[in-house]
CSV table of C-alpha atoms in Angstrom, one decimal:
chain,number,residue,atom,x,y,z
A,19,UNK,CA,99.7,101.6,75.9
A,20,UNK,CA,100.8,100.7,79.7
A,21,UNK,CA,98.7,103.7,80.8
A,22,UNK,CA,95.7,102.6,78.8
A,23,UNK,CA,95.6,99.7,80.3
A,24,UNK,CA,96.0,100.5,83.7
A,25,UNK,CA,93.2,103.1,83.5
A,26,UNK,CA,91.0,100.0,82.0
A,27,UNK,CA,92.1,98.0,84.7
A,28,UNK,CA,90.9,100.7,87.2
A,29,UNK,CA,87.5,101.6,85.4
A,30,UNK,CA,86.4,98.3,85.8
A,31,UNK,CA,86.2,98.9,89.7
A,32,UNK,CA,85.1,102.5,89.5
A,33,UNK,CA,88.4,104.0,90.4
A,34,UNK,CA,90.7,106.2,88.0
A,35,UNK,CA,94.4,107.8,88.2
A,36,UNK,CA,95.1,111.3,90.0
A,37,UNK,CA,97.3,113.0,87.2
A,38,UNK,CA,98.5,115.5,90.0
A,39,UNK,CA,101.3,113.3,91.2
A,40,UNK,CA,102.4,111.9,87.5
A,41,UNK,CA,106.2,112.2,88.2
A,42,UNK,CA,106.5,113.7,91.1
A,43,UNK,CA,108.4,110.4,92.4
A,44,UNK,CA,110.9,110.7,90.0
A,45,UNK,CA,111.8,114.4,90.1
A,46,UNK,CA,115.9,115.0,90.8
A,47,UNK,CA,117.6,116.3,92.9
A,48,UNK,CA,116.0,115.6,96.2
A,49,UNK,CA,115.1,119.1,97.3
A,50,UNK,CA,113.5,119.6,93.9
A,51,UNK,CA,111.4,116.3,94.4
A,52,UNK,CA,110.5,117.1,98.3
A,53,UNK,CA,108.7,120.8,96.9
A,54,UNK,CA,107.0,118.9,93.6
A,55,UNK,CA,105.1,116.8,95.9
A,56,UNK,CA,104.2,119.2,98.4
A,57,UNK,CA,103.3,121.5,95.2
A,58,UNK,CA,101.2,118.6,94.0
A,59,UNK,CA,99.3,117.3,97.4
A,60,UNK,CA,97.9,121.0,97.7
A,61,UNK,CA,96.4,121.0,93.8
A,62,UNK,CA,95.2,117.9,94.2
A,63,UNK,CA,93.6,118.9,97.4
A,64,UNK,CA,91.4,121.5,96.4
A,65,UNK,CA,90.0,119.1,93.4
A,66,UNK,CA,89.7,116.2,95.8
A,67,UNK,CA,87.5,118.4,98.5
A,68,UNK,CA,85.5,120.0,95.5
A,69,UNK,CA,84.5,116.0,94.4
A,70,UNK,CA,82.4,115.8,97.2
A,71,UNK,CA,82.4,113.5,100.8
A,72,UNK,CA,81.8,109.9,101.6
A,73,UNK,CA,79.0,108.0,102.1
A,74,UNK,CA,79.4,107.3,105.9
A,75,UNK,CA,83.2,106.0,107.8
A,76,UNK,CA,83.4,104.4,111.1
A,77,UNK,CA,86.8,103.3,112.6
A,78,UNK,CA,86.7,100.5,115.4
A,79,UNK,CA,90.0,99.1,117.4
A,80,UNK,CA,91.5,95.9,117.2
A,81,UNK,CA,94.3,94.9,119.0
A,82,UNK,CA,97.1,96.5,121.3
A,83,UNK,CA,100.6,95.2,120.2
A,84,UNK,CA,104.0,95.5,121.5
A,85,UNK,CA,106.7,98.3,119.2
A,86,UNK,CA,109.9,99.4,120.7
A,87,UNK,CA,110.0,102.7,121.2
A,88,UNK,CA,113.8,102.9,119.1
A,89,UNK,CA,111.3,102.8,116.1
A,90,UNK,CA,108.6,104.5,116.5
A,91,UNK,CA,110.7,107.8,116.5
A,92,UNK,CA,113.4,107.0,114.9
A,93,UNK,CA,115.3,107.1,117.7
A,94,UNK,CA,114.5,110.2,118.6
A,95,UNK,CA,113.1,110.0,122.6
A,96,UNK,CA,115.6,111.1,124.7
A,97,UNK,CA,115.0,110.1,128.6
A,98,UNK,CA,114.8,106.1,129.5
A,99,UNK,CA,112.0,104.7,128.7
A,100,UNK,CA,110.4,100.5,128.7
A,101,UNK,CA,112.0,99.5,125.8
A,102,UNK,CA,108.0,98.4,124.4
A,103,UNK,CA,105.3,100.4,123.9
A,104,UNK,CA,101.4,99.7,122.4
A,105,UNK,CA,100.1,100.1,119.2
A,106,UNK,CA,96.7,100.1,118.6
A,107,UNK,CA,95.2,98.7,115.4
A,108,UNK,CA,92.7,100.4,113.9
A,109,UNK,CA,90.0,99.1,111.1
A,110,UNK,CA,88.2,101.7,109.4
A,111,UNK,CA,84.9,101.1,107.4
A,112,UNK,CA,84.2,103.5,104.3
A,113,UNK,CA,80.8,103.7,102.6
A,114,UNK,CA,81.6,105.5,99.3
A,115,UNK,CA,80.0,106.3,95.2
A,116,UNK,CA,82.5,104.6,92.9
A,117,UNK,CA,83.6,106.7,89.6
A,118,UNK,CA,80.3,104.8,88.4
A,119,UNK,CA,77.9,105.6,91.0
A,120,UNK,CA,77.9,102.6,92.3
A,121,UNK,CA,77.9,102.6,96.3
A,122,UNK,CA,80.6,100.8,97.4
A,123,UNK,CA,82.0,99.3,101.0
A,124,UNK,CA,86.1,99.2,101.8
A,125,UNK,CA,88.0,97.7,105.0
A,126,UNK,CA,90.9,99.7,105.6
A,127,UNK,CA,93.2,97.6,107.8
A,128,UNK,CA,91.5,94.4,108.6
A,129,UNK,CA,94.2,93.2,110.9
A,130,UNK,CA,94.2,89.6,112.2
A,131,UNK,CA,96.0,89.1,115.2
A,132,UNK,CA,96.5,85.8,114.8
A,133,UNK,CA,98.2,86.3,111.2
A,134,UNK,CA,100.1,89.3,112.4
A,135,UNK,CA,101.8,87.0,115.3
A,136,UNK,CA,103.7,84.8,112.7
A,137,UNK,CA,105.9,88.1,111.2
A,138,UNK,CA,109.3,86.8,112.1
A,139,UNK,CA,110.0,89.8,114.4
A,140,UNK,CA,106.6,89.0,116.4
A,141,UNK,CA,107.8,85.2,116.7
A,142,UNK,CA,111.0,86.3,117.6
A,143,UNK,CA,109.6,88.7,120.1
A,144,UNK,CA,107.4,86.2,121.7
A,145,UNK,CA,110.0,83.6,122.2
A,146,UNK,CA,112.4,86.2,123.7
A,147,UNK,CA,109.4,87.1,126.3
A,148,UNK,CA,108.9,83.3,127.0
A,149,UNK,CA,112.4,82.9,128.3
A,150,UNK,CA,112.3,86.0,130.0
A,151,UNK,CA,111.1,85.6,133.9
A,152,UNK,CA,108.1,87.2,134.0
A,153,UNK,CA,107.8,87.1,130.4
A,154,UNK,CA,104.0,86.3,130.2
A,155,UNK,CA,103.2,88.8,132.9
A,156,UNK,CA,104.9,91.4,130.4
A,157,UNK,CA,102.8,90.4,128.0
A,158,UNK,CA,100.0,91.4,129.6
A,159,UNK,CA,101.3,94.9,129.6
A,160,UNK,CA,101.7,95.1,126.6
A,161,UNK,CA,98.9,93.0,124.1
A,162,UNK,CA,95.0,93.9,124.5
A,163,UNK,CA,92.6,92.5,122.7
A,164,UNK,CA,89.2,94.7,121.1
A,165,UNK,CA,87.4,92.7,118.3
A,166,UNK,CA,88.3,90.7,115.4
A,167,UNK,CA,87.6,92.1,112.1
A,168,UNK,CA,84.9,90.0,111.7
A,169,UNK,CA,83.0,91.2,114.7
A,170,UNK,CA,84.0,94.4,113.6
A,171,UNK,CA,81.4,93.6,110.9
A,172,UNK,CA,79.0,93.1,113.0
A,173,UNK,CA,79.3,96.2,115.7
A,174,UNK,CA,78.4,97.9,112.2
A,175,UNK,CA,75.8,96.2,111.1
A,176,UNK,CA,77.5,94.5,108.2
A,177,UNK,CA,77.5,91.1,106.9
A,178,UNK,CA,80.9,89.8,104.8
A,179,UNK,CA,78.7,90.0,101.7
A,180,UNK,CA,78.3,94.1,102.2
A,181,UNK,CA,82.0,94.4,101.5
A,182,UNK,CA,83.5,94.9,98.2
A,183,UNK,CA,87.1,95.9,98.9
A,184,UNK,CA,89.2,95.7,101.3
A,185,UNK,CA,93.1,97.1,101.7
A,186,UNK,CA,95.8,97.8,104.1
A,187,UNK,CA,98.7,100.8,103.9
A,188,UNK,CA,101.6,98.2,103.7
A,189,UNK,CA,101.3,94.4,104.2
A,190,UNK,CA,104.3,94.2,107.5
A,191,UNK,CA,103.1,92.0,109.7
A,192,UNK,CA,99.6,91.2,107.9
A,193,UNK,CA,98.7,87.6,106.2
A,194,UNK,CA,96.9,87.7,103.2
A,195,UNK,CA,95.4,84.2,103.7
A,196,UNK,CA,93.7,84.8,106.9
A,197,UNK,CA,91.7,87.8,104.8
A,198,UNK,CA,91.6,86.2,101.0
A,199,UNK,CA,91.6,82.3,101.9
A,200,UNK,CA,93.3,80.3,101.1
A,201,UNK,CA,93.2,76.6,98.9
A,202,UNK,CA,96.4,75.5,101.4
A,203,UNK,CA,95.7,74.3,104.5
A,204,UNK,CA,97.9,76.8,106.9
A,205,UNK,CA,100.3,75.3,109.5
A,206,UNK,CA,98.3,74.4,112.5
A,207,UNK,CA,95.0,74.5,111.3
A,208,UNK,CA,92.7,71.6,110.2
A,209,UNK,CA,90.9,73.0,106.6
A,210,UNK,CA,91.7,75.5,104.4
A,211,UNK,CA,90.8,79.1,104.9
A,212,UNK,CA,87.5,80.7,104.0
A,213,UNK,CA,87.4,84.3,102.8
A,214,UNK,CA,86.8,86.3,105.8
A,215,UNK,CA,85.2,89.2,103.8
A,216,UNK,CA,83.1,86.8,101.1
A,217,UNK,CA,84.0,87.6,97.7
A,218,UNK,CA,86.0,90.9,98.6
A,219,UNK,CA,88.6,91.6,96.6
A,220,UNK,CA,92.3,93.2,98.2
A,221,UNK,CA,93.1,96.1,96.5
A,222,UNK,CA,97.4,96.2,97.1
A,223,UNK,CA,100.0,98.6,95.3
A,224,UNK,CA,101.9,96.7,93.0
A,225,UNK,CA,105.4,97.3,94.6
A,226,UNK,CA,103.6,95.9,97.3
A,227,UNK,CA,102.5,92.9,96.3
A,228,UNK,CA,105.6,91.9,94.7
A,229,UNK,CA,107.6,92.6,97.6
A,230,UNK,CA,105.7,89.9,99.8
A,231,UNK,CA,106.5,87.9,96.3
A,232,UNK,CA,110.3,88.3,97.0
A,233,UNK,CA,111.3,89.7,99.7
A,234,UNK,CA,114.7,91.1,100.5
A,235,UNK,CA,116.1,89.7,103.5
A,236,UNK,CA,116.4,93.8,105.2
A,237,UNK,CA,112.5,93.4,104.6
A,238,UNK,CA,112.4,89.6,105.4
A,239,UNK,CA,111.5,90.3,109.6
A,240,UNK,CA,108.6,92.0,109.0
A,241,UNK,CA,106.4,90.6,106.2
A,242,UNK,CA,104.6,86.7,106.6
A,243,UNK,CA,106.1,84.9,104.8
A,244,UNK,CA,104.3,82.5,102.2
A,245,UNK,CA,101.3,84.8,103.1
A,246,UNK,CA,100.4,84.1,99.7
A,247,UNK,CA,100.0,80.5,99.6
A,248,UNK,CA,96.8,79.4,98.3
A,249,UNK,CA,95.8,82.7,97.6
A,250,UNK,CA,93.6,83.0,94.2
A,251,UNK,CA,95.3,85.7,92.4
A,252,UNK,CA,92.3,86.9,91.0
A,253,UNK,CA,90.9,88.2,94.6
A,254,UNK,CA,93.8,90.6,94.4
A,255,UNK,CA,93.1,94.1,92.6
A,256,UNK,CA,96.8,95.5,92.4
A,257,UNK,CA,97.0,99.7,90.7
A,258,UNK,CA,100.3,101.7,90.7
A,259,UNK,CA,100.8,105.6,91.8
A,260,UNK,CA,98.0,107.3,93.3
A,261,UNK,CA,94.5,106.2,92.4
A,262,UNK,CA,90.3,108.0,93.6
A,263,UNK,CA,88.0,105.2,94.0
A,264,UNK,CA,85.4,107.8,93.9
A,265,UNK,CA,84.3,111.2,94.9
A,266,UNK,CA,85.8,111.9,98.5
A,267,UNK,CA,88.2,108.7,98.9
A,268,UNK,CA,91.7,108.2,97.4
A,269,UNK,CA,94.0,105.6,97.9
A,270,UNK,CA,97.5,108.0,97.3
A,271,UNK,CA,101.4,106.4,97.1
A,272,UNK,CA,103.5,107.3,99.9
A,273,UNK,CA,106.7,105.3,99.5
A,274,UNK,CA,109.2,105.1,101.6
A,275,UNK,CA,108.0,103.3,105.0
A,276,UNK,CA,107.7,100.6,102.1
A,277,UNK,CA,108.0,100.1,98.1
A,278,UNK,CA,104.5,99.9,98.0
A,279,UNK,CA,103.0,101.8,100.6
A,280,UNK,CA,100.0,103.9,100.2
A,281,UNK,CA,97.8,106.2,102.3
A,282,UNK,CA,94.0,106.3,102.5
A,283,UNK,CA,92.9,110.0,102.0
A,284,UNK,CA,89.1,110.6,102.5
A,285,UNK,CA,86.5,114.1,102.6
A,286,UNK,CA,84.1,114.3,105.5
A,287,UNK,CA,81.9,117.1,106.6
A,288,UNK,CA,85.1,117.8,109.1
A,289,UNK,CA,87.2,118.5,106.0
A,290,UNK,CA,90.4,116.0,105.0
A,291,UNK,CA,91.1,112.9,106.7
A,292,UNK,CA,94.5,110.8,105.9
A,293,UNK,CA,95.8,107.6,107.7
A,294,UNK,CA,98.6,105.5,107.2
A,295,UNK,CA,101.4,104.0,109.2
A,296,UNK,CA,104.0,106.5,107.9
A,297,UNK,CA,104.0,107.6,112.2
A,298,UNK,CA,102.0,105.8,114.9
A,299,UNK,CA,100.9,109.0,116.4
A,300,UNK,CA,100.3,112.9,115.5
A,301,UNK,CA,103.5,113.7,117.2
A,302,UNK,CA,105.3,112.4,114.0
A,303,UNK,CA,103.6,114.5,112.2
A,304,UNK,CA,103.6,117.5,114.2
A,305,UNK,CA,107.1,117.0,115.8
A,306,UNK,CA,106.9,120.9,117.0
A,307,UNK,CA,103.9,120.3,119.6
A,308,UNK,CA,105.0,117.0,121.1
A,309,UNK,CA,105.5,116.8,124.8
A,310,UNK,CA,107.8,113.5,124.3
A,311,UNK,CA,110.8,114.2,125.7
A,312,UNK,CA,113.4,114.3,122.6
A,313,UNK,CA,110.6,114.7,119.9
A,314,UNK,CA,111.0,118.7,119.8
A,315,UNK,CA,115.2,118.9,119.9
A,316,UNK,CA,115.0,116.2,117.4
A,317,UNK,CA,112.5,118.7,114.9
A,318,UNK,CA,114.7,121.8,115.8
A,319,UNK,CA,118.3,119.9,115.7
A,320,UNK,CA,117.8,118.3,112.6
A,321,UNK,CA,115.1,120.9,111.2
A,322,UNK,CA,113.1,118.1,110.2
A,323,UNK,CA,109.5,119.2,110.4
A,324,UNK,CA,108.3,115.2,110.6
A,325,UNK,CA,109.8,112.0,112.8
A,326,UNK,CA,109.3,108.7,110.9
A,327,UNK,CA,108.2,105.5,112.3
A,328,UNK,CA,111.5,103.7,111.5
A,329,UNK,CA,111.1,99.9,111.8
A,330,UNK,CA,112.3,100.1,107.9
A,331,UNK,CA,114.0,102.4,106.1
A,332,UNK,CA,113.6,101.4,102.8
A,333,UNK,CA,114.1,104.9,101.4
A,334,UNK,CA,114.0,107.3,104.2
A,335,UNK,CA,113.4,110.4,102.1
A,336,UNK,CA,110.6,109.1,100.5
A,337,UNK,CA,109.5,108.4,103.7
A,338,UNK,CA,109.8,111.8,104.5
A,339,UNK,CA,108.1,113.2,101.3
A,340,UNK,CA,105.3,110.8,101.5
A,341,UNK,CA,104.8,112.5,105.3
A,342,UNK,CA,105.0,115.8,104.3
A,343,UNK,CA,102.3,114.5,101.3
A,344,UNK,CA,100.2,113.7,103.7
A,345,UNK,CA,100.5,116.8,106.1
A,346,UNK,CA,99.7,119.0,103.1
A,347,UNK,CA,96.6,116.9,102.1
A,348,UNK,CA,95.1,116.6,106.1
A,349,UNK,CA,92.6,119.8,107.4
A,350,UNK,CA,93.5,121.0,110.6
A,351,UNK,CA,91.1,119.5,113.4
A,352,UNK,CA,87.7,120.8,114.5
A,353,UNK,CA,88.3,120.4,117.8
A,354,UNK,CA,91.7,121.7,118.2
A,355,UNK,CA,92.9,123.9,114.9
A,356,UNK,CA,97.1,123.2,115.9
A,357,UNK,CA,96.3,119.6,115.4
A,358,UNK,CA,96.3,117.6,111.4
A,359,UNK,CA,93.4,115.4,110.7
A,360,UNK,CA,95.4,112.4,110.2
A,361,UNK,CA,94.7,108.7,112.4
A,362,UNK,CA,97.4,106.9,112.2
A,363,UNK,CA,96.5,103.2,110.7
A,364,UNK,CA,98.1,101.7,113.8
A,365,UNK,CA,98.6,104.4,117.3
A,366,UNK,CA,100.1,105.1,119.8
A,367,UNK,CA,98.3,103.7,122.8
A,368,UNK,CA,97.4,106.3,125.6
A,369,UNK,CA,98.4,104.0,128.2
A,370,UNK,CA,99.6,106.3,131.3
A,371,UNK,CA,101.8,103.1,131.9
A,372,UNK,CA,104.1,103.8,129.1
A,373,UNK,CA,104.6,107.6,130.7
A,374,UNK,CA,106.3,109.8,129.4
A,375,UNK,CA,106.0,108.2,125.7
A,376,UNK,CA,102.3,108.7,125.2
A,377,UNK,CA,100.9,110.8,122.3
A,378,UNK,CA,100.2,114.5,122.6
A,379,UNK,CA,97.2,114.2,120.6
A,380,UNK,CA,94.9,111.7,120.3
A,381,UNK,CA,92.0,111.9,118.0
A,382,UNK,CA,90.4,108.4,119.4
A,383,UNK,CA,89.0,107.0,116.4
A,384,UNK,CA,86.4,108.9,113.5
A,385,UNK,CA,82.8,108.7,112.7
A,386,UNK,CA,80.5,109.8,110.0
A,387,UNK,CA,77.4,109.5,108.6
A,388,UNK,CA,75.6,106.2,109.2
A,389,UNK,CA,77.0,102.8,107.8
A,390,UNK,CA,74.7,100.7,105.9
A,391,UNK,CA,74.1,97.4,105.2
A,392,UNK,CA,72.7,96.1,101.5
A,393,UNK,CA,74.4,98.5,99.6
A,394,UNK,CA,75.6,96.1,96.9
């Protein structure tokens, strides 16, 4: 009856359940669960290419932000390093059919600076760097500004009304409010919130919503708290597992990083896309061709074939799993065959300043077909 409804619930935004991974989750002992997903990723891959493609996807940058390195491997860089390094956020517009043929627009990672800034470790981070001498001049090292999501809009030739969805991997660090509204009037502002995106409705794995519902305190540093407040329930689209929203895009469940994370998988005419925040750059992934000093022992000492991005570690061998899910799903790159299609949500950033911890690989972004405006 649970299952009935669910699939209701999905059908009536043109998405349905991928059966591939019923289970797979759950499967004991570990070992046993790590080969059931991989097993499952590659038959679901060869039904997801044969669906078809997107409509058109174009990803544009955000904002640089501060990450110590500690996390981003796991702890696995081995030389001394600025204990900081940049992470790029990333929004990335897909133009898509829906299960009902109806052409549909999703914002994948809509990040708002402003929100992201009141996370407890960002507030914490920022007060630490304003007692430091030469704090603010750190700062500038570290933070770059590229566009707000709603100019992002606009670079594409979109209007808030164009967009029907939007969604992020995992909510660390993101408030709802600044993206739903919100009918409370937010500390420091004058008036309440107006939707950013119109009448845009968040679709958020349920673990994930009702972890910013109550959080734990070992998650309590990285979510916004009260991001919530004043937001209409009814602009949230929650789904559980792995859900298609249409022919070529997927929305898959990669716990681990968090309860509730999930991974946006889409088919181009390159072949498989994924991108999540499971790793900030392919040399996570792909821990056998990174030049980061450490990155390579740490693959061959531990024979790990992935590194995880380790701010949390809810359930690191989900984490793991969910990696290796995603490595199995991602075609190998056009321009360079060693290299995965996968863009992380939030990267790396190329900066030579942070030498030697820059990524190995950088794709730079991903563009396809032609976005459109007046779709719905």
């Amino acid at each position: 009856m649970q299952h009935s409804r669910s699939a209701d619930h999905l059908a009536g935004i043109g998405a349905r359940p991928v059966p591939e991974f019923d289970g797979v989750h759950e499967v004991w002992p570990r070992g046993d669960r790590l080969r059931a997903v991989r097993a499952a990723a590659a038959a679901y891959k060869g039904r997801f290419k044969a669906q078809g493609q997107v409509r058109a996807v174009k990803s544009v940058d955000i904002a640089a932000a501060p990450y110590p390195v500690a996390y981003a491997f796991h702890g696995a860089v081995s030389v001394p390093t600025l204990p900081l390094i940049s992470m790029i956020n990333r929004m990335i517009v897909v133009q898509y059919d829906d299960w009902n043929g109806r052409p549909r627009t999703l914002v994948f990672e809509p990040t708002v600076p402003d929100g992201s800034a009141e996370a407890p470790f960002y507030r914490n981070l920022r007060r630490l760097m304003d007692r430091i001498p030469g704090g603010r001049l750190a700062e500038k090292v570290v933070l770059k500004y590229y566009n707000e999501p709603g100019d992002v809009l606009a670079k594409v030739g979109l209007s808030a009304d164009d967009i029907d969805f939007c969604t992020f991997d995992h909510l660390h660090v993101q408030d709802p409010r600044m993206i739903l509204g919100s009918s409370k009037v937010i500390d420091g502002e004058t008036a309440p919130r107006r939707p950013l995106f119109g009448g845009a409705r968040m679709l958020v794995h349920s673990r994930e919503l009702a972890t910013l519902q109550s959080l734990h305190p070992m998650q309590w540093a990285w979510y916004v708290d009260g991001g919530l407040d004043g937001v209409d329930p009814d602009k949230c689209v929650t789904f559980d597992g792995d859900i298609e929203l249409g022919p070529g895009i997927a929305l898959l469940w990669t716990p681990g990083h968090t309860d509730g994370n999930h991974s946006l998988v889409i088919n181009t005419p390159d072949g498989v896309w994924v991108s999540s925040e499971n790793g900030i750059s392919l040399d996570n992934w792909q821990p056998e061709l990174s030049r980061i000093p450490g990155i390579r022992k740490y693959h061959r000492e531990f024979g790990r074939e992935i590194v995880p991005n380790a701010n949390t570690l809810e359930d690191s061998l989900d984490q793991y799993d969910s990696m290796v899910k995603e490595k199995t799903l991602a075609d190998p790159c056009r321009r360079d065959p060693r290299w995965l299609q996968i863009l992380p949500s939030t990267e790396l950033a190329p900066w030579k300043r942070f030498w030697p911890v820059v990524p190995t690989y950088v794709h730079g972004g991903i563009a396809y077909g032609r976005i459109t405006a007046g779709l719905r």
